[in-house]
């Protein structure tokens, strides 16, 4: 028996068998010069890789049990692209002029092609950009000898053990088979962690030796709440954990009994508790957790799931389904936050040297106004089915916000010209995720109907800590006084401007922080739905005036350790 410690990311206990998934990381593509007499050899390797990729695609097409007509067409299209003479011509021309290795040449040609298509005004052509990226990845995988297996095709229940599962991998996996997640990499606020939580998967991330120590078939206990993985547990430990699973379920069932009771303190201070969702299907289940609406719909997962830019109709139907499922409760749709660790294959963001500071979120949308407007039109059209709010991610200053609002106005004009209606009043919110937004919140408030504080990024950009890097995750302290002061300043600025302050970062669902956030005056807490009952229970047992005193003390602490000690003392 061996205990491996990592970061507690999503609570719950699971006992099961490990499945090691090692092909998840797409390694860096090698780049080196070649001599003129190596060109034909490289082209020969390319020809072989294309043949192998096409054979693999045919196999996938014929071997899939329940393949839809649509999927079959995609496989055919990918085969055609891999064998396309023009593509081959461009590869030859480029290698003969640049004398670089074939993997790099394929990547470059595919990137240039995708980029040209991405900016096209024709949605069909834009969608082809992702296909080109997908096909080229497959060819490059063959050139580099990488074997990939699919997580969507699991026959047994497993605990997935991976080096670094990408958000798109997590989306595609068979969720009824994966029971828990263990990763070498990752932090509490990485997007894979957020998805794992949304799927209700107990998860422990940041165990740097996990894939070295665990082999497929090992028995594991994953204790998500404690951030522990027990490898090959003895009988006594297994028995103890089986009892804990039963207790955990019983306690949670009691909390669920709070149902739709208001999130109101003992002295009558009321706040709203809402849910964060990543995929439309999650909306169906939110009522049972007592969610008063959706405070953050991460719309980019719609794009990530299909691996391409979603067209207007597809988005419209997805947004409508969410709005209808909420039965009149408000839905806040965050415009796409692509880039960073959420890459749409085929976009240059994949090769930015510092993607978290690069073309991400609102910057991405503003750089591709046609794609942005398509999303806004889809949201506008869906707004006739129920209350919708729009919010823009990663706003760094008033110029970006004004530009985004101007494009929203253009999208409204386009809807009117097409005779498509939309709701008269749609609130527009600003996500506060960058210190610069807090420092200029008095200006942003003038053009915003609400603020929503994204603490995952606010912590990352304030403390200069990559949110996905487990090596520095010890620094990502949400209760660091700098972070608390910024949160306080954002809430105060919202109130001074007469608007509400929401929070949709992971901190909003952290029970440890509940009294502190209440005391800081937060109006709305948005979190993974499973966290709502516990937070509601804490709010209903709290006294608002005492929480205000606690918050005052906390923002005047000198260190996160002091703040945490204060919160521990409060929790008794
Ligand atoms: C945040 O940054 O806190 C947030 C809610 O957005 P995301 O986690 O999607 O970046
Ligand atoms: Mg964010």
XYZ file of C-alpha atoms and ligand atoms in Angstrom:
583
model
C 0.000 0.000 0.000
C 1.248 3.477 -0.859
C -0.285 6.920 -0.344
C 0.228 9.551 -3.042
C -0.650 13.135 -2.150
C -1.809 15.799 -4.549
C -4.287 18.629 -4.820
C -7.820 18.061 -3.739
C -9.805 19.185 -6.764
C -13.214 17.568 -6.677
C -14.576 15.811 -3.585
C -15.880 12.281 -3.279
C -14.380 8.849 -2.742
C -14.049 6.188 -5.405
C -12.560 2.708 -5.151
C -11.669 1.107 -8.486
C -9.144 0.015 -11.085
C -6.650 2.372 -12.723
C -6.404 3.013 -16.451
C -3.199 4.715 -17.491
C -3.660 7.179 -20.331
C -0.320 8.317 -21.648
C -1.028 9.556 -25.119
C -2.847 12.629 -23.925
C -0.057 15.161 -24.356
C 0.657 16.198 -27.878
C 4.428 16.564 -27.769
C 6.212 19.526 -29.163
C 6.725 19.206 -32.896
C 10.456 18.863 -33.670
C 11.987 21.488 -35.946
C 15.395 21.176 -37.592
C 17.140 21.927 -40.870
C 17.682 19.238 -43.478
C 19.984 19.127 -46.491
C 18.772 19.209 -50.108
C 19.461 15.499 -50.566
C 17.191 14.623 -47.631
C 14.120 16.250 -49.199
C 12.931 13.208 -51.153
C 13.409 10.964 -48.124
C 11.283 13.310 -46.013
C 8.585 13.406 -48.725
C 8.662 9.601 -48.790
C 8.013 9.548 -45.037
C 5.153 11.998 -45.596
C 3.612 9.751 -48.282
C 3.771 6.760 -45.931
C 2.258 8.739 -43.031
C -0.616 9.888 -45.274
C -1.273 6.295 -46.317
C -1.255 5.160 -42.678
C -3.514 8.024 -41.600
C -6.009 7.289 -44.393
C -6.005 3.581 -43.511
C -6.606 4.469 -39.860
C -9.523 6.731 -40.814
C -11.082 3.963 -42.935
C -10.691 1.570 -40.038
C -12.302 4.052 -37.648
C -15.182 4.558 -40.042
C -15.822 0.875 -40.581
C -15.041 -0.208 -37.024
C -17.288 2.245 -35.146
C -20.364 0.529 -33.890
C -22.848 3.374 -33.832
C -21.519 5.760 -36.376
C -23.940 8.438 -37.505
C -24.189 9.527 -41.140
C -22.693 12.852 -40.132
C -19.642 11.217 -38.539
C -19.169 8.984 -41.532
C -19.116 12.046 -43.802
C -16.454 13.595 -41.544
C -14.198 10.547 -41.846
C -14.591 10.592 -45.645
C -13.800 14.304 -45.763
C -10.674 13.765 -43.643
C -9.453 11.029 -45.988
C -9.971 13.330 -48.976
C -8.070 16.128 -47.253
C -5.146 13.874 -46.323
C -4.834 12.799 -49.942
C -5.610 16.193 -51.500
C -3.114 16.884 -54.367
C -3.061 20.606 -53.630
C -2.107 19.941 -49.991
C 0.680 17.623 -51.184
C 1.824 20.225 -53.702
C 2.087 22.864 -50.966
C 4.067 20.510 -48.737
C 6.544 19.827 -51.568
C 6.866 23.522 -52.448
C 7.478 24.488 -48.817
C 10.052 21.787 -48.037
C 11.914 22.566 -51.260
C 12.176 26.221 -50.307
C 12.706 25.958 -46.530
C 14.684 22.735 -46.039
C 13.125 21.863 -42.705
C 11.979 18.476 -41.383
C 8.675 17.162 -42.684
C 6.780 17.200 -39.331
C 7.386 20.933 -39.063
C 6.521 21.570 -42.704
C 3.203 19.690 -42.375
C 2.370 21.644 -39.249
C 3.190 24.988 -40.893
C 1.276 24.325 -44.113
C -1.759 23.112 -42.162
C -1.614 26.118 -39.843
C -1.503 28.564 -42.768
C -4.398 26.818 -44.490
C -6.503 26.777 -41.312
C -5.819 30.401 -40.612
C -6.941 31.441 -44.066
C -10.150 29.478 -43.599
C -10.763 30.721 -40.061
C -11.167 34.306 -41.189
C -13.460 33.444 -44.060
C -16.978 34.881 -43.892
C -18.347 31.539 -45.094
C -19.202 29.399 -42.046
C -18.700 26.199 -44.043
C -15.117 27.150 -44.883
C -14.454 28.216 -41.291
C -15.513 24.802 -40.094
C -13.050 23.171 -42.481
C -10.193 24.861 -40.605
C -10.568 22.474 -37.676
C -10.739 19.510 -40.031
C -7.422 20.464 -41.596
C -5.872 20.759 -38.158
C -7.264 17.394 -37.157
C -6.019 15.645 -40.289
C -2.575 17.201 -40.039
C -2.336 16.128 -36.386
C -3.124 12.602 -37.413
C -0.437 12.680 -40.126
C 2.083 14.215 -37.725
C 1.228 11.539 -35.118
C 2.147 8.897 -37.684
C 5.349 10.728 -38.617
C 6.329 10.875 -34.948
C 5.198 7.335 -34.177
C 2.600 8.393 -31.605
C -0.190 5.909 -30.982
C -3.456 7.365 -29.671
C -6.368 5.514 -28.152
C -9.812 6.848 -27.589
C -11.285 7.662 -24.203
C -14.752 7.632 -25.680
C -14.528 3.906 -26.181
C -14.195 2.425 -22.685
C -15.858 -0.869 -21.845
C -15.181 -0.974 -18.084
C -15.405 1.442 -15.182
C -12.009 3.039 -14.626
C -10.089 5.575 -12.609
C -8.282 7.560 -15.251
C -4.616 8.243 -14.526
C -3.054 10.692 -16.969
C -0.106 12.964 -17.306
C -2.125 15.960 -18.446
C -5.597 15.401 -19.788
C -6.607 18.282 -22.045
C -10.045 19.869 -21.600
C -11.024 18.573 -25.054
C -9.995 15.023 -24.046
C -12.061 15.313 -20.882
C -15.063 16.430 -22.924
C -14.794 13.497 -25.277
C -14.337 10.740 -22.709
C -17.034 8.228 -21.876
C -18.330 9.847 -18.705
C -20.344 6.871 -17.571
C -17.143 4.780 -17.434
C -14.642 7.216 -15.950
C -15.286 7.278 -12.185
C -12.382 9.410 -10.934
C -9.395 11.300 -12.265
C -5.755 11.371 -11.161
C -3.186 13.521 -12.961
C 0.508 14.374 -12.751
C -0.175 17.929 -13.838
C -2.948 20.386 -13.185
C -4.157 22.625 -10.429
C -7.476 23.349 -8.776
C -8.487 25.914 -11.336
C -7.195 24.326 -14.505
C -10.003 23.809 -16.978
C -9.651 20.050 -16.818
C -10.174 20.290 -13.059
C -13.243 22.439 -13.573
C -14.684 19.931 -16.040
C -13.917 16.987 -13.747
C -15.824 18.741 -10.994
C -18.716 19.514 -13.315
C -18.917 15.845 -14.247
C -18.933 14.938 -10.541
C -15.630 13.062 -10.788
C -13.626 12.866 -7.557
C -10.233 14.132 -8.680
C -6.726 14.508 -7.350
C -4.333 16.444 -9.550
C -0.714 17.514 -9.328
C 0.732 14.137 -8.235
C 3.864 14.484 -10.332
C 4.771 10.776 -10.061
C 1.276 9.347 -10.649
C 1.870 7.896 -14.110
C 5.220 6.481 -12.989
C 3.909 4.776 -9.857
C 0.525 3.563 -11.048
C -0.030 0.948 -13.740
C -3.255 0.000 -15.504
C -5.208 -2.500 -13.444
C -3.898 -1.351 -10.025
C -6.535 -0.970 -7.313
C -6.844 2.644 -6.198
C -8.803 4.604 -3.645
C -9.232 8.196 -4.792
C -10.151 10.517 -1.931
C -10.904 13.724 -3.835
C -11.691 15.786 -0.729
C -8.417 14.917 1.008
C -6.312 15.063 -2.187
C -5.077 11.508 -1.622
C -4.707 8.447 -3.802
C -4.097 5.120 -2.084
C -2.344 2.601 -4.283
C -2.927 -1.116 -3.546
C -4.832 -0.513 -0.278
C -4.873 -3.213 2.415
C -8.143 -4.807 3.543
C -8.498 -2.647 6.653
C -8.116 0.586 4.632
C -10.548 -0.642 2.004
C -13.153 -1.374 4.701
C -12.717 2.064 6.248
C -13.141 3.815 2.921
C -16.209 1.769 2.010
C -17.823 3.122 5.228
C -16.754 6.684 4.319
C -18.390 6.386 0.892
C -21.664 5.501 2.629
C -21.356 8.435 5.123
C -20.510 10.915 2.364
C -23.608 9.915 0.394
C -25.839 10.229 3.476
C -24.558 13.720 4.401
C -24.936 14.956 0.876
C -28.488 13.661 0.623
C -29.328 15.713 3.736
C -27.860 18.873 2.203
C -29.811 18.327 -0.993
C -32.924 18.535 1.173
C -32.384 22.335 1.347
C -33.810 22.377 -2.183
C -35.092 25.780 -3.238
C -34.866 27.405 0.210
C -33.360 30.902 -0.097
C -29.667 31.574 0.508
C -30.387 33.976 3.367
C -28.396 34.599 6.525
C -29.932 34.371 9.998
C -30.208 38.191 10.072
C -31.979 38.372 6.720
C -29.224 39.164 4.193
C -30.066 37.447 0.914
C -27.681 36.463 -1.859
C -28.129 34.417 -5.026
C -26.550 31.009 -5.614
C -26.138 30.020 -9.238
C -24.441 27.289 -11.208
C -21.498 27.201 -13.593
C -21.956 24.920 -16.563
C -19.740 23.801 -19.401
C -22.073 21.754 -21.583
C -25.815 22.276 -22.264
C -26.812 18.864 -20.824
C -25.711 20.025 -17.357
C -28.597 22.516 -17.288
C -31.198 19.741 -16.968
C -29.972 18.736 -13.549
C -29.466 22.107 -11.887
C -32.854 22.474 -10.232
C -32.212 19.572 -7.886
C -29.215 21.405 -6.424
C -31.293 24.540 -5.859
C -29.500 26.718 -8.444
C -31.241 30.074 -8.925
C -29.929 30.361 -12.453
C -26.710 29.957 -14.395
C -24.050 32.462 -13.425
C -21.501 31.208 -15.941
C -22.069 29.181 -19.061
C -18.592 28.523 -20.493
C -19.751 28.605 -24.111
C -16.327 27.774 -25.550
C -16.863 24.117 -24.669
C -19.399 23.983 -27.462
C -16.565 24.779 -29.837
C -14.089 22.507 -28.101
C -16.465 19.586 -28.171
C -16.922 19.709 -31.911
C -13.270 20.699 -32.381
C -14.283 23.565 -34.607
C -15.971 26.901 -34.762
C -19.645 26.211 -33.998
C -22.034 27.659 -36.589
C -24.898 29.980 -35.698
C -27.668 27.379 -35.824
C -25.775 24.927 -33.664
C -25.069 27.631 -31.088
C -28.624 28.937 -31.212
C -30.037 25.486 -30.478
C -27.553 24.875 -27.667
C -28.312 28.218 -25.979
C -32.052 27.717 -26.410
C -31.890 24.286 -24.844
C -30.088 25.704 -21.808
C -32.495 28.636 -21.494
C -35.536 26.393 -21.790
C -34.146 23.893 -19.284
C -33.808 26.742 -16.762
C -37.558 27.469 -16.948
C -37.403 31.238 -16.519
C -34.340 31.394 -14.272
C -31.620 33.686 -15.685
C -28.790 32.296 -17.809
C -25.494 34.156 -18.097
C -23.686 33.178 -21.270
C -19.993 34.009 -21.268
C -18.772 34.640 -24.801
C -16.059 32.196 -25.832
C -12.918 32.073 -23.769
C -10.712 30.217 -26.222
C -6.941 30.300 -26.061
C -4.821 29.662 -22.979
C -5.382 25.999 -22.153
C -8.554 25.825 -24.280
C -7.204 25.540 -27.771
C -9.260 25.039 -30.834
C -7.020 22.963 -33.045
C -5.969 24.835 -36.136
C -5.533 28.163 -34.467
C -2.209 29.779 -33.966
C -2.809 29.991 -30.226
C -1.479 26.427 -30.090
C 1.971 27.761 -30.852
C 1.993 30.973 -28.824
C 4.948 30.889 -26.489
C 2.922 32.367 -23.642
C -0.720 31.569 -24.440
C -2.121 32.631 -21.052
C -0.941 36.152 -21.802
C -1.729 35.837 -25.472
C -4.701 35.875 -27.796
C -7.237 34.508 -25.332
C -10.890 35.165 -24.435
C -12.160 38.609 -25.508
C -8.901 39.221 -27.412
C -9.569 36.123 -29.488
C -13.181 37.194 -30.150
C -12.240 40.750 -31.081
C -9.582 39.441 -33.460
C -12.213 37.383 -35.313
C -15.261 39.687 -35.348
C -17.262 37.493 -37.729
C -17.023 34.517 -35.389
C -17.786 36.802 -32.447
C -20.858 38.277 -34.147
C -22.082 34.802 -35.079
C -22.032 33.887 -31.402
C -23.718 37.117 -30.345
C -26.504 36.688 -32.937
C -27.096 33.143 -31.702
C -27.380 34.402 -28.105
C -29.620 37.306 -29.117
C -31.989 35.024 -31.008
C -32.137 32.599 -28.077
C -32.941 35.460 -25.675
C -36.628 35.384 -26.665
C -36.929 32.022 -24.865
C -36.018 33.269 -21.401
C -33.880 35.726 -19.444
C -30.329 35.896 -20.784
C -27.297 37.908 -19.793
C -24.115 38.202 -21.827
C -20.710 38.528 -20.256
C -17.286 39.196 -21.719
C -14.217 37.358 -20.400
C -10.806 38.820 -19.606
C -11.608 42.464 -20.111
C -8.474 44.497 -19.410
C -9.845 47.993 -19.904
C -12.652 50.185 -21.166
C -11.522 50.056 -24.832
C -12.028 46.307 -25.042
C -15.380 46.529 -23.308
C -16.578 49.295 -25.612
C -15.385 47.419 -28.679
C -17.226 44.291 -27.543
C -20.402 46.298 -26.874
C -20.131 47.937 -30.330
C -19.929 44.495 -31.954
C -22.933 43.404 -29.900
C -24.822 46.416 -31.305
C -23.791 45.407 -34.841
C -25.047 41.875 -34.173
C -28.377 43.342 -33.004
C -28.590 45.374 -36.226
C -27.984 42.237 -38.280
C -30.730 40.373 -36.419
C -33.142 43.246 -37.049
C -32.321 43.316 -40.748
C -32.960 39.596 -40.944
C -36.266 40.019 -39.106
C -35.036 37.981 -36.126
C -36.256 39.162 -32.767
C -34.400 39.321 -29.485
C -35.267 40.383 -25.938
C -35.608 44.124 -25.278
C -33.387 44.034 -22.261
C -30.256 41.909 -22.150
C -27.834 42.687 -19.362
C -24.186 42.941 -20.338
C -21.583 42.023 -17.754
C -17.853 42.375 -17.418
C -15.699 39.625 -16.031
C -13.182 40.936 -13.580
C -10.198 38.655 -14.036
C -7.256 40.974 -14.528
C -5.934 43.427 -11.911
C -6.154 46.175 -14.556
C -9.924 45.664 -14.656
C -10.154 46.151 -10.901
C -7.997 49.247 -11.037
C -10.273 50.765 -13.694
C -13.514 49.303 -12.350
C -14.927 52.802 -11.823
C -14.894 53.236 -15.623
C -15.979 49.694 -16.469
C -18.968 50.027 -14.167
C -20.349 52.805 -16.363
C -20.732 50.403 -19.299
C -21.608 47.238 -17.357
C -24.886 45.936 -15.964
C -23.016 43.635 -13.597
C -19.544 42.431 -12.705
C -18.577 38.812 -12.355
C -15.268 38.159 -10.638
C -13.315 35.312 -12.197
C -11.003 34.443 -9.340
C -9.283 31.623 -11.211
C -7.723 34.098 -13.577
C -7.630 36.985 -11.131
C -5.386 34.883 -8.868
C -3.271 33.791 -11.828
C -2.709 37.312 -13.108
C -2.302 38.939 -9.693
C 0.152 36.458 -8.236
C 1.864 35.633 -11.556
C 1.077 31.928 -11.132
C 0.206 29.799 -14.159
C -3.098 28.261 -13.049
C -2.325 24.926 -14.739
C 1.193 24.463 -13.391
C 1.385 22.194 -10.364
C 4.962 23.318 -9.625
C 3.753 26.745 -8.560
C 0.261 25.884 -7.400
C 1.371 26.354 -3.768
C 1.504 30.082 -4.591
C -2.027 30.264 -5.984
C -3.590 31.238 -2.679
C -7.097 32.659 -3.090
C -6.846 34.230 0.360
C -3.624 36.097 -0.405
C -4.279 39.639 0.908
C -3.571 41.064 -2.576
C -6.346 38.929 -4.032
C -8.760 39.741 -1.210
C -8.144 43.459 -1.595
C -8.770 43.260 -5.328
C -12.000 41.320 -4.749
C -13.091 43.902 -2.217
C -12.232 46.769 -4.573
C -14.214 45.149 -7.405
C -17.273 44.589 -5.197
C -17.084 48.121 -3.782
C -16.763 49.618 -7.279
C -19.786 47.655 -8.476
C -21.871 48.871 -5.544
C -20.676 52.456 -5.930
C -21.848 52.295 -9.545
C -25.204 50.790 -8.559
C -24.674 47.323 -10.073
C -24.364 43.830 -8.600
C -21.145 41.941 -7.999
C -21.098 38.242 -8.779
C -18.270 35.733 -8.555
C -17.931 32.708 -10.800
C -14.369 31.566 -10.096
C -13.789 28.426 -8.028
C -13.495 30.488 -4.849
C -17.247 31.161 -4.974
C -17.918 27.463 -4.304
C -15.257 27.006 -1.619
C -17.120 26.593 1.716
C -14.053 27.793 3.595
C -14.423 31.197 1.925
C -18.220 31.525 2.166
C -18.424 33.756 5.298
C -15.595 35.939 4.006
C -17.225 36.501 0.598
C -20.550 37.197 2.255
C -18.876 39.749 4.493
C -17.191 41.427 1.527
C -20.667 42.067 0.154
C -20.743 39.628 -2.759
C -24.275 39.532 -4.211
C -24.118 36.375 -6.271
C -22.088 33.169 -5.954
C -21.826 30.952 -9.019
C -20.227 27.516 -8.737
C -20.266 23.890 -9.809
C -23.804 22.789 -9.003
C -22.781 20.058 -6.555
C -21.200 22.700 -4.296
C -24.408 24.743 -3.934
C -26.101 22.782 -1.100
C -23.104 23.048 1.240
C -22.581 26.763 0.564
C -26.286 27.390 1.062
C -26.215 25.550 4.368
C -23.324 27.754 5.552
C -25.064 30.965 4.464
C -28.271 29.973 6.197
C -26.340 29.361 9.424
C -24.335 32.613 9.249
C -24.860 36.088 10.678
C -24.190 38.775 8.066
C -22.999 41.440 10.510
C -20.456 39.021 11.959
C -19.327 38.096 8.457
C -18.700 41.775 7.749
C -16.426 41.978 10.809
C -14.624 38.842 9.639
C -14.096 40.321 6.174
C -12.766 43.555 7.645
C -10.236 41.608 9.696
C -9.285 39.378 6.739
C -8.481 42.186 4.311
C -6.251 43.696 6.969
C -4.228 40.514 7.479
C -0.641 40.508 6.263
C -0.531 36.997 4.798
C -2.731 34.223 3.440
C -1.674 32.064 6.370
C -3.116 34.620 8.759
C -6.328 34.814 6.722
C -6.632 31.020 6.640
C -6.057 30.813 10.398
C -8.828 33.363 10.857
C -11.179 31.370 8.620
C -10.284 28.102 10.406
C -11.028 29.720 13.723
C -14.369 30.946 12.371
C -15.289 27.484 11.090
C -14.528 26.199 14.606
C -12.253 32.486 -13.786
O -11.214 32.804 -14.363
O -12.380 32.531 -12.547
C -13.413 32.001 -14.552
C -14.562 31.786 -13.973
O -13.219 31.746 -15.871
P -12.447 30.446 -16.396
O -12.183 29.552 -15.221
O -13.290 29.797 -17.405
O -11.198 31.042 -16.956
Mg -11.306 33.099 -16.486
